[in-house]
PDB file of C-alpha atoms in Angstrom:
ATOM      1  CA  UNK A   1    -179.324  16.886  35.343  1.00 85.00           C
ATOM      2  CA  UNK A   2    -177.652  15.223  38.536  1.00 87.00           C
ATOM      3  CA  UNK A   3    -179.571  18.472  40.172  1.00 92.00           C
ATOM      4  CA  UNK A   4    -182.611  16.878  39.446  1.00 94.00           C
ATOM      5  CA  UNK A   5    -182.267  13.080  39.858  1.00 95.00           C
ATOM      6  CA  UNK A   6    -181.153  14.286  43.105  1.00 95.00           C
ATOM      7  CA  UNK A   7    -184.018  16.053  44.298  1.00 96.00           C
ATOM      8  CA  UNK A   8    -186.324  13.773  42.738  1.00 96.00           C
ATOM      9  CA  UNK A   9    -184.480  10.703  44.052  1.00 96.00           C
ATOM     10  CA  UNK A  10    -184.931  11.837  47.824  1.00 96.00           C
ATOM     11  CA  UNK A  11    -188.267  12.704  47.436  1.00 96.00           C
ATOM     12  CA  UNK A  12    -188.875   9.149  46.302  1.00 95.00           C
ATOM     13  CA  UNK A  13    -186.311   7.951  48.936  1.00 94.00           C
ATOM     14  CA  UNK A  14    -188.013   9.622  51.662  1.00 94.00           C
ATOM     15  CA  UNK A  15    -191.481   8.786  50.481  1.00 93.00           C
ATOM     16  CA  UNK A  16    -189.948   4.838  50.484  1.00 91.00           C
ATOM     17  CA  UNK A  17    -187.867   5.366  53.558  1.00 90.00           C
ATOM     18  CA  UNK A  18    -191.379   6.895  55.520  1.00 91.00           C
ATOM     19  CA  UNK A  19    -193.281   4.286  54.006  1.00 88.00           C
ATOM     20  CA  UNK A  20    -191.329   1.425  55.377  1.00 84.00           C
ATOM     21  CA  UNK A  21    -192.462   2.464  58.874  1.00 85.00           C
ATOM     22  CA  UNK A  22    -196.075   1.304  58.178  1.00 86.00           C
ATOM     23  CA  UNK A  23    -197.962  -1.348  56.806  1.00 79.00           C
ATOM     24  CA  UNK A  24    -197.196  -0.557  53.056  1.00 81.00           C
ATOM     25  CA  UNK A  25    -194.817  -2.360  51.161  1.00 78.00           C
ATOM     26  CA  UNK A  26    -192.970  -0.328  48.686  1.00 81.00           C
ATOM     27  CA  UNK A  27    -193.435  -2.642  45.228  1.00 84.00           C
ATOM     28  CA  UNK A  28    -189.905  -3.644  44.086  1.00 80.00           C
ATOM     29  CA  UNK A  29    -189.938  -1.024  41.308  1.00 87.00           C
ATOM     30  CA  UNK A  30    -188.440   0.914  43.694  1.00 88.00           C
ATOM     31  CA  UNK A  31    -185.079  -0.901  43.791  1.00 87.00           C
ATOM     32  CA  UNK A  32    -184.492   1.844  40.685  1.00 92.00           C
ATOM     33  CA  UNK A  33    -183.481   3.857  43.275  1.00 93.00           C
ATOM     34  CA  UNK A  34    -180.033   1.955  43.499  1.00 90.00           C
ATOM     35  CA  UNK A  35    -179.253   2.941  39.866  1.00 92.00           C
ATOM     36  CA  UNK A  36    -180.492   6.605  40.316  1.00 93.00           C
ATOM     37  CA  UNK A  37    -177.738   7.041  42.704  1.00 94.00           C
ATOM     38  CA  UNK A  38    -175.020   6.734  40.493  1.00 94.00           C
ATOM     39  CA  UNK A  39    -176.907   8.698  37.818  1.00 94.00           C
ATOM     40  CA  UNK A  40    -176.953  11.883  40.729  1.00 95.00           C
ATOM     41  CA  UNK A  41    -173.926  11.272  42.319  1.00 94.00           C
ATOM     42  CA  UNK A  42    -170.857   9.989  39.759  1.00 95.00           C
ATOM     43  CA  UNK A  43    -171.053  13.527  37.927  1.00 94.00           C
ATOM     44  CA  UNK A  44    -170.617  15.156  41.420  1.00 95.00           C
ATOM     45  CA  UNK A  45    -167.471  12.991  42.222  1.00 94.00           C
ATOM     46  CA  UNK A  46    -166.259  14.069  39.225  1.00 94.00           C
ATOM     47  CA  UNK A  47    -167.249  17.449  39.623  1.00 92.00           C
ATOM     48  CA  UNK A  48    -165.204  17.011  42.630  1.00 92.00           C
ATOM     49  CA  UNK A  49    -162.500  15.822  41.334  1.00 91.00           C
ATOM     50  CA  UNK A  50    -161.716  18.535  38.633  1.00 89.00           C
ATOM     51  CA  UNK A  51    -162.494  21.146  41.595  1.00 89.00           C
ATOM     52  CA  UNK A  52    -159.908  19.477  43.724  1.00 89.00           C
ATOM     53  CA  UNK A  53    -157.350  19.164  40.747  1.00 88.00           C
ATOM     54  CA  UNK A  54    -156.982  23.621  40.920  1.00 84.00           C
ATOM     55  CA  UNK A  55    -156.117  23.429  44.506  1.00 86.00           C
ATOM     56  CA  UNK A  56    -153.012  22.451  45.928  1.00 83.00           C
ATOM     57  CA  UNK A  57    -153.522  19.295  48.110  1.00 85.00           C
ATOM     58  CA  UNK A  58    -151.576  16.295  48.935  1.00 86.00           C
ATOM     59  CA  UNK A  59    -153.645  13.709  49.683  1.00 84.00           C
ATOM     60  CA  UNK A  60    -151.055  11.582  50.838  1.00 86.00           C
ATOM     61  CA  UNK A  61    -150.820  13.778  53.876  1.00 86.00           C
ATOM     62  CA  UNK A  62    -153.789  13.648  56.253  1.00 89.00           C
ATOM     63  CA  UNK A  63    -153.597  17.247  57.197  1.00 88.00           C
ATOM     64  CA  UNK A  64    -154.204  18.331  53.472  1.00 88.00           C
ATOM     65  CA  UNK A  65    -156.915  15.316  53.396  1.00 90.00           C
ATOM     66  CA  UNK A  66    -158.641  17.471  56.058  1.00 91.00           C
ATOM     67  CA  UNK A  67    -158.396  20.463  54.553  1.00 91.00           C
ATOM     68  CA  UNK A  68    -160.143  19.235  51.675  1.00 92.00           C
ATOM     69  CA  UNK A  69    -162.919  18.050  53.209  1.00 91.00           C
ATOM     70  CA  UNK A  70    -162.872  21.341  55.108  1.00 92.00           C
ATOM     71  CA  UNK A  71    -162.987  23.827  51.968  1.00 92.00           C
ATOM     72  CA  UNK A  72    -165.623  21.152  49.781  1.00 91.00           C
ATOM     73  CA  UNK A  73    -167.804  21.546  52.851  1.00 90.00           C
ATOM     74  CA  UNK A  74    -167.518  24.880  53.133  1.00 91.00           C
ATOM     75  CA  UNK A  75    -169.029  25.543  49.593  1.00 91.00           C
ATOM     76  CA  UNK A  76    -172.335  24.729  51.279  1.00 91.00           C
ATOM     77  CA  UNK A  77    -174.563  27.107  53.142  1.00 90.00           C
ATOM     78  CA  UNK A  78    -174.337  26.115  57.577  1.00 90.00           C
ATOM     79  CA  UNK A  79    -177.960  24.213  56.804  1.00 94.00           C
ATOM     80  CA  UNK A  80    -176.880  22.235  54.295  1.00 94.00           C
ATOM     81  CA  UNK A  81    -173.789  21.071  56.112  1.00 94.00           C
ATOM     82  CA  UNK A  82    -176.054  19.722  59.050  1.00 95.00           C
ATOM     83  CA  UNK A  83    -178.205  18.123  57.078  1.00 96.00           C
ATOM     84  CA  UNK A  84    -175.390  15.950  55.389  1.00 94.00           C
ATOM     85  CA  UNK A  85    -173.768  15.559  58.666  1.00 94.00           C
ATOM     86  CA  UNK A  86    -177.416  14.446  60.081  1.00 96.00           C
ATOM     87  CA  UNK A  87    -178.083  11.861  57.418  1.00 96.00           C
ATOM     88  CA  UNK A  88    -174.959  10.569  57.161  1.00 95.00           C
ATOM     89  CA  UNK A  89    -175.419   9.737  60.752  1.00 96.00           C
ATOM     90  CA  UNK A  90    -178.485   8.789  60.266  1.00 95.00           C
ATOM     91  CA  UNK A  91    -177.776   5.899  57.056  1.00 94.00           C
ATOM     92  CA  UNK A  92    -175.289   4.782  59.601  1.00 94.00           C
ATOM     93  CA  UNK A  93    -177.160   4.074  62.447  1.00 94.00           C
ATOM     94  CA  UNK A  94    -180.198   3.047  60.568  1.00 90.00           C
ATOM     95  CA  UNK A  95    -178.379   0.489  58.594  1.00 88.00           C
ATOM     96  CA  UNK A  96    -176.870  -1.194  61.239  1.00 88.00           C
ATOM     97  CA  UNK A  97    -179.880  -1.435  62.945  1.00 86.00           C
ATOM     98  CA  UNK A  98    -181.310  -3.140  60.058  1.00 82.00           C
ATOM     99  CA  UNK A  99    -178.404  -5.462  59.027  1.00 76.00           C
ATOM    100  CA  UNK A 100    -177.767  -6.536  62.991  1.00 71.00           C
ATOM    101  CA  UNK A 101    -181.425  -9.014  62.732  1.00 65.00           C
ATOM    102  CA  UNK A 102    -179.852  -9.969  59.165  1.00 58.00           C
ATOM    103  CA  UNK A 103    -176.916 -11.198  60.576  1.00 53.00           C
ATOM    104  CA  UNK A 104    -178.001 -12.878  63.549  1.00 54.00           C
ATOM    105  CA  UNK A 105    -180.618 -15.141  61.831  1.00 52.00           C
ATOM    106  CA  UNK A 106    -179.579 -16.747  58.876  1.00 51.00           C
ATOM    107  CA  UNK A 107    -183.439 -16.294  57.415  1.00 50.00           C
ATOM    108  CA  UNK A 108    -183.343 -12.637  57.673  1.00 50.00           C
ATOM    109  CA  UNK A 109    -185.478 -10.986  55.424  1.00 52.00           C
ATOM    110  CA  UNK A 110    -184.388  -7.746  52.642  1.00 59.00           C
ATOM    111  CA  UNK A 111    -185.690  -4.572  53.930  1.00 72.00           C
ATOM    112  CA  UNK A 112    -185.934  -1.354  52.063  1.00 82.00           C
ATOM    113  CA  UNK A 113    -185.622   0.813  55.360  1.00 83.00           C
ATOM    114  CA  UNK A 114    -181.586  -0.020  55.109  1.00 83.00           C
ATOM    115  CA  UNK A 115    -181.409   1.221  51.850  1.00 84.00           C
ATOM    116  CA  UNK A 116    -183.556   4.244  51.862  1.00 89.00           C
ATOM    117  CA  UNK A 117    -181.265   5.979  54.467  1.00 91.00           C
ATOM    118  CA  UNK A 118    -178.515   5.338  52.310  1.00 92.00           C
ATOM    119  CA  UNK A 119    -180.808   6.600  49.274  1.00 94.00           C
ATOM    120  CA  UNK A 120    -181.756   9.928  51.692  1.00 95.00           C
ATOM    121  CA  UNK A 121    -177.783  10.368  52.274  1.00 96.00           C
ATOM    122  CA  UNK A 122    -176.487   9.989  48.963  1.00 96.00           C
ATOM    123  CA  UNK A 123    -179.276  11.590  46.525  1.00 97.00           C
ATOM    124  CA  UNK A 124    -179.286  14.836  49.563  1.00 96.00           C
ATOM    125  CA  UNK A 125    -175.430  14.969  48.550  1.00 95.00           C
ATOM    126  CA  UNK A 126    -175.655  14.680  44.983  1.00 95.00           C
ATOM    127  CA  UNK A 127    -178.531  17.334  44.905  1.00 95.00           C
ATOM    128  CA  UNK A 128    -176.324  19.888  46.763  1.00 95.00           C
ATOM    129  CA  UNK A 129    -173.043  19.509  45.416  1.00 94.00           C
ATOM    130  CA  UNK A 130    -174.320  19.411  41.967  1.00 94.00           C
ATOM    131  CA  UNK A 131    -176.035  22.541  42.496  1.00 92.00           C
ATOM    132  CA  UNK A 132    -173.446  24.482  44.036  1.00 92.00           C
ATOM    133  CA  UNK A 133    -170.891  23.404  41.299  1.00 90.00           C
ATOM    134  CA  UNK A 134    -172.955  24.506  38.275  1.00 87.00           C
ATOM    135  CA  UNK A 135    -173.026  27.922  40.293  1.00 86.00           C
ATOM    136  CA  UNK A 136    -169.474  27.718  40.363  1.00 83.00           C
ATOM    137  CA  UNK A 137    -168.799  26.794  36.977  1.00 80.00           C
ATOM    138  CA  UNK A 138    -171.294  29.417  35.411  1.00 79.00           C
ATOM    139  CA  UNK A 139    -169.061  31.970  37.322  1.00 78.00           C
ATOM    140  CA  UNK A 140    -165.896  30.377  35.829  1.00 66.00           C
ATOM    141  CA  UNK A 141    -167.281  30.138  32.380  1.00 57.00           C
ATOM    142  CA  UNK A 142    -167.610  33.416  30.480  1.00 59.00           C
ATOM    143  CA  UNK A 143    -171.140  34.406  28.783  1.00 58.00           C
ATOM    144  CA  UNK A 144    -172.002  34.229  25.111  1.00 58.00           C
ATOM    145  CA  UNK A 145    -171.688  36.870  22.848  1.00 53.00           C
ATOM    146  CA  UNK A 146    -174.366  37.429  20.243  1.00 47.00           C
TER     147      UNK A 146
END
């Protein structure tokens, strides 16, 4: 399920995100989107998590923090990686941009465009770690017998 609600929650990310760059104003149904996130992406931290557990890594020790991050990106086809890498980038930059006007004037307006890149980032994560870790756990788990 966190497959889906991830591909279906960038496609309405990105349809927001591209949408903010014109004249249409999402309606403020789309604010969903914030709870959608956690629907995706908490089952792929835990996912995570239990992955992690079978490995031997101290994460008190920065040089086993990095090989973590290391071997769970690795689990990813090279395209996938540079996508995550490029949006992750991207929410960063794009959010600052967007909170910087905030900031400086005390009237600053809400804007979806600083929340849609973090939408993009998150649901794109969610999407491909969910998918890769059902693979992995249909290989784990043995087949049915009839």
């Amino acid at each position: 399920m966190a497959f889906w609600v991830g591909v279906v929650g960038f496609v309405a990310s990105l349809a927001v995100h591209f949408a903010t760059f014109t004249d249409y104003a999402p309606p403020g149904a789309v604010i969903v989107l914030h709870v959608g996130i956690f629907v995706a992406f908490v089952p792929v931290v835990f996912a995570v998590k239990t992955w992690a557990e079978g490995r031997d890594y101290d994460f008190s020790d920065f040089g086993s923090q990095w090989a973590f991050q290391k071997d769970l990106l690795s689990l990813i086809p090279g395209w996938q990686k540079v996508a995550v890498v490029l949006l992750m980038t991207y929410a960063a930059i794009n959010f600052f941009l967007e909170v910087t006007p905030i900031v400086e004037d005390a009237n600053g307006g809400f804007s979806f465009r600083g929340f849609s890149g973090h939408w993009l980032f998150f649901y794109f994560v969610s999407a491909v770690f969910a998918r890769r870790f059902l693979a992995i756990r249909q290989q784990v788990v043995p087949p049915h017998e009839v």
